[in-house]
Amino acid sequence: MAAVAVAGGRAYGRPPLFGAFSSATLILFTLAVLHALAALAAPVVQDTRSLKCRTCQLTVAHLDEALVPLLFDMLGKPTPPAYGAIDELVEAKVEKACLTSSIHLVAARRKVCAQLLEDHFDTIAAAFRAIADAHVNGDASDEPDAVTAVCGNSTRICEGKYADMEVSDVVKLEEQLALSSVSGAGNGAGEEDDEKRQFLSESKPGKKAQRTFGSARKLVASTFLDEVVVAEQRDAVVYFATPKATPRLHAATLANVHWLAEQTSSKGCLVGVLDVELNHVPPPYGTHLAAGASVQIYAAGRKRSPVVAFHHDVAHGDVGADVAPRRSDLLSILGRRAGRVDTQARANASAIRLTDAVRDGSAREL
Ligand SMILES: *[C@@H]1O[C@H](CO)[C@@H](O)[C@H](O)[C@H]1NC(C)=O
Ligand SMILES: *[C@@H]1O[C@H](CO)[C@@H](O)[C@H](O)[C@H]1NC(C)=O
């Protein structure tokens, strides 16, 4: 657990990102509760936020977690960033804000998020520039909160008591909602959650079952948090599989994920497969909605904002191998989005080998 303790906002000379609790503490708290209390009913949490408000808060809170450490890194270098570099970084991240899995995989939120970016792109970018400015001026106590700035009174996206919520409040509320949905207690919002669903998990895989997955690790709901989320310093690539709903797509995707595991798995990078037809992963970490097959990257240090590398909606039916994520695409996104430099380097080297092999005819691009 020692590795977990170094994660969170403190490493960047900032007060803990999530108010009184660091994200690591919250994850551990969640984990402890999941393990110990899964069978007991968690308290019912009142959440009367509109879909628009919740989506706004989730989007901005995820952005805060993904973007602020990068900004502080850039500002902490001995040489000041090049002119315009901060703006460029902020805008690039804001443009991709809806790709975070808790938004992207829920159709209703995806639409609202796209509209949010269209209407309020400048407000969002300005909120993060203001955080960078406050950091430069050394005024950490006066650092503006991005969620309040974007979703609060200035845009009136969230109203009443929700208008003043900060990043830390959003994280806490979402944790509570996740816990109550895991224990089946449900929540008040319910516009996209299947509240009645019980937490479902296959039994923990034995050594033998592990081996049948080659070097891609078999994950189940009850091991997901430990292996993917709590291991904060490790990159993880997770294939959320729907083998019954889309058998042909599954066969092709699984083959490529196995191949990816052979190329890139290491102590610092886990490649895993989780059958979402048999397992529910509590939000916000994965998706408990078996709405689709997906491959997601949980980068070291940014576990709350997994990046969707591939997604196929089950509603669109079983499709052929040509729709499966390509090997070169998986390597390329891992090379760019992994949290660890050694994972990136392994993916990049493998991508070069693949390109060479395809060029000289000794391999086919799959
Ligand atoms: C935002 O509006 C609410 C009422 O809707 C009010 O209680 C609160 O003080 C306002 N916050 C700010 C920062 O103006
Ligand atoms: C890997 O390649 C990506 C671009 O595809 C680049 O952004 C990243 O810095 C590279 N990482 C390493 C360690 O080579």
Short mmCIF file of N, CA and C in Angstrom, two decimals, residues 77-134:
data_model
loop_
_atom_site.label_atom_id
_atom_site.label_comp_id
_atom_site.label_asym_id
_atom_site.label_seq_id
_atom_site.Cartn_x
_atom_site.Cartn_y
_atom_site.Cartn_z
N LYS A 77 8.88 23.36 -14.13
CA LYS A 77 10.16 23.18 -14.81
C LYS A 77 11.05 24.41 -14.58
N PRO A 78 12.39 24.22 -14.60
CA PRO A 78 13.30 25.35 -14.38
C PRO A 78 13.10 26.47 -15.42
N THR A 79 12.83 26.06 -16.67
CA THR A 79 12.58 27.11 -17.67
C THR A 79 11.07 27.30 -17.81
N PRO A 80 10.62 28.54 -17.88
CA PRO A 80 9.18 28.77 -17.99
C PRO A 80 8.65 28.18 -19.30
N PRO A 81 7.38 27.80 -19.32
CA PRO A 81 6.83 27.21 -20.56
C PRO A 81 6.87 28.22 -21.70
N ALA A 82 6.99 27.68 -22.92
CA ALA A 82 7.01 28.54 -24.11
C ALA A 82 5.70 29.32 -24.19
N TYR A 83 5.78 30.45 -24.86
CA TYR A 83 4.60 31.29 -25.00
C TYR A 83 3.45 30.49 -25.63
N GLY A 84 2.31 30.51 -24.99
CA GLY A 84 1.16 29.81 -25.56
C GLY A 84 1.06 28.34 -25.18
N ALA A 85 2.10 27.81 -24.52
CA ALA A 85 2.09 26.37 -24.24
C ALA A 85 0.98 25.98 -23.26
N ILE A 86 0.74 26.85 -22.27
CA ILE A 86 -0.32 26.57 -21.30
C ILE A 86 -1.68 26.53 -22.00
N ASP A 87 -1.92 27.54 -22.82
CA ASP A 87 -3.19 27.58 -23.56
C ASP A 87 -3.37 26.35 -24.42
N GLU A 88 -2.28 25.96 -25.07
CA GLU A 88 -2.35 24.82 -25.96
C GLU A 88 -2.72 23.55 -25.20
N LEU A 89 -2.04 23.36 -24.05
CA LEU A 89 -2.30 22.18 -23.24
C LEU A 89 -3.75 22.18 -22.74
N VAL A 90 -4.18 23.33 -22.22
CA VAL A 90 -5.54 23.42 -21.69
C VAL A 90 -6.55 23.12 -22.79
N GLU A 91 -6.38 23.74 -23.93
CA GLU A 91 -7.36 23.55 -24.99
C GLU A 91 -7.38 22.13 -25.52
N ALA A 92 -6.21 21.53 -25.62
CA ALA A 92 -6.16 20.14 -26.11
C ALA A 92 -6.91 19.22 -25.15
N LYS A 93 -6.75 19.45 -23.86
CA LYS A 93 -7.42 18.59 -22.88
C LYS A 93 -8.92 18.86 -22.83
N VAL A 94 -9.30 20.12 -22.90
CA VAL A 94 -10.72 20.44 -22.84
C VAL A 94 -11.45 19.83 -24.06
N GLU A 95 -10.80 19.90 -25.20
CA GLU A 95 -11.41 19.32 -26.40
C GLU A 95 -11.76 17.84 -26.22
N LYS A 96 -10.93 17.14 -25.43
CA LYS A 96 -11.15 15.69 -25.27
C LYS A 96 -11.91 15.35 -23.99
N ALA A 97 -12.46 16.37 -23.35
CA ALA A 97 -13.04 16.15 -22.02
C ALA A 97 -14.14 15.09 -22.00
N CYS A 98 -14.87 14.96 -23.10
CA CYS A 98 -16.01 14.03 -23.08
C CYS A 98 -15.57 12.58 -23.31
N LEU A 99 -14.28 12.36 -23.55
CA LEU A 99 -13.82 10.99 -23.81
C LEU A 99 -13.59 10.21 -22.53
N THR A 100 -13.66 10.85 -21.37
CA THR A 100 -13.48 10.13 -20.14
C THR A 100 -14.62 9.12 -19.99
N SER A 101 -14.31 7.93 -19.45
CA SER A 101 -15.27 6.83 -19.59
C SER A 101 -16.59 7.07 -18.88
N SER A 102 -16.58 7.79 -17.75
CA SER A 102 -17.85 7.97 -17.05
C SER A 102 -18.80 8.86 -17.86
N ILE A 103 -18.27 9.56 -18.83
CA ILE A 103 -19.11 10.34 -19.73
C ILE A 103 -19.34 9.57 -21.02
N HIS A 104 -18.25 9.13 -21.61
CA HIS A 104 -18.32 8.56 -22.96
C HIS A 104 -19.19 7.31 -23.05
N LEU A 105 -19.19 6.54 -22.00
CA LEU A 105 -19.90 5.26 -22.07
C LEU A 105 -21.37 5.37 -21.69
N VAL A 106 -21.81 6.56 -21.32
CA VAL A 106 -23.22 6.74 -20.98
C VAL A 106 -23.82 7.70 -22.01
N ALA A 107 -24.65 7.14 -22.89
CA ALA A 107 -25.10 7.90 -24.06
C ALA A 107 -25.70 9.25 -23.68
N ALA A 108 -26.52 9.27 -22.62
CA ALA A 108 -27.19 10.51 -22.24
C ALA A 108 -26.16 11.58 -21.84
N ARG A 109 -25.15 11.17 -21.11
CA ARG A 109 -24.13 12.15 -20.68
C ARG A 109 -23.28 12.61 -21.85
N ARG A 110 -23.04 11.67 -22.78
CA ARG A 110 -22.18 11.99 -23.93
C ARG A 110 -22.75 13.19 -24.69
N LYS A 111 -24.06 13.16 -24.92
CA LYS A 111 -24.71 14.24 -25.67
C LYS A 111 -24.63 15.54 -24.89
N VAL A 112 -24.93 15.46 -23.61
CA VAL A 112 -24.93 16.67 -22.78
C VAL A 112 -23.53 17.26 -22.71
N CYS A 113 -22.54 16.40 -22.65
CA CYS A 113 -21.16 16.86 -22.56
C CYS A 113 -20.74 17.57 -23.85
N ALA A 114 -21.12 17.00 -24.98
CA ALA A 114 -20.78 17.63 -26.26
C ALA A 114 -21.38 19.03 -26.32
N GLN A 115 -22.62 19.17 -25.86
CA GLN A 115 -23.28 20.47 -25.84
C GLN A 115 -22.58 21.43 -24.87
N LEU A 116 -22.16 20.88 -23.73
CA LEU A 116 -21.44 21.68 -22.73
C LEU A 116 -20.18 22.30 -23.34
N LEU A 117 -19.44 21.48 -24.08
CA LEU A 117 -18.22 22.00 -24.71
C LEU A 117 -18.55 23.06 -25.76
N GLU A 118 -19.64 22.80 -26.49
CA GLU A 118 -20.01 23.75 -27.52
C GLU A 118 -20.38 25.12 -26.90
N ASP A 119 -21.15 25.07 -25.82
CA ASP A 119 -21.65 26.32 -25.22
C ASP A 119 -20.62 27.00 -24.31
N HIS A 120 -19.79 26.20 -23.64
CA HIS A 120 -18.98 26.79 -22.56
C HIS A 120 -17.48 26.51 -22.67
N PHE A 121 -17.01 26.20 -23.85
CA PHE A 121 -15.59 25.87 -24.02
C PHE A 121 -14.70 26.94 -23.38
N ASP A 122 -14.99 28.20 -23.67
CA ASP A 122 -14.14 29.29 -23.18
C ASP A 122 -14.17 29.40 -21.66
N THR A 123 -15.35 29.18 -21.08
CA THR A 123 -15.46 29.24 -19.61
C THR A 123 -14.61 28.13 -18.98
N ILE A 124 -14.67 26.95 -19.58
CA ILE A 124 -13.91 25.82 -19.02
C ILE A 124 -12.41 26.09 -19.14
N ALA A 125 -11.99 26.51 -20.33
CA ALA A 125 -10.55 26.78 -20.53
C ALA A 125 -10.09 27.88 -19.57
N ALA A 126 -10.93 28.92 -19.40
CA ALA A 126 -10.55 30.03 -18.53
C ALA A 126 -10.40 29.57 -17.08
N ALA A 127 -11.24 28.63 -16.67
CA ALA A 127 -11.18 28.14 -15.29
C ALA A 127 -9.82 27.48 -15.02
N PHE A 128 -9.33 26.72 -15.99
CA PHE A 128 -8.04 26.04 -15.77
C PHE A 128 -6.86 27.00 -15.93
N ARG A 129 -7.02 28.00 -16.81
CA ARG A 129 -5.97 29.01 -16.89
C ARG A 129 -5.87 29.76 -15.56
N ALA A 130 -7.02 30.00 -14.94
CA ALA A 130 -7.02 30.72 -13.65
C ALA A 130 -6.30 29.90 -12.58
N ILE A 131 -6.46 28.58 -12.63
CA ILE A 131 -5.76 27.71 -11.66
C ILE A 131 -4.25 27.81 -11.89
N ALA A 132 -3.85 27.81 -13.17
CA ALA A 132 -2.42 27.94 -13.48
C ALA A 132 -1.90 29.29 -13.01
N ASP A 133 -2.67 30.34 -13.23
CA ASP A 133 -2.24 31.68 -12.81
C ASP A 133 -2.07 31.76 -11.29
N ALA A 134 -3.05 31.21 -10.57
CA ALA A 134 -2.97 31.26 -9.11
C ALA A 134 -1.73 30.49 -8.63
#
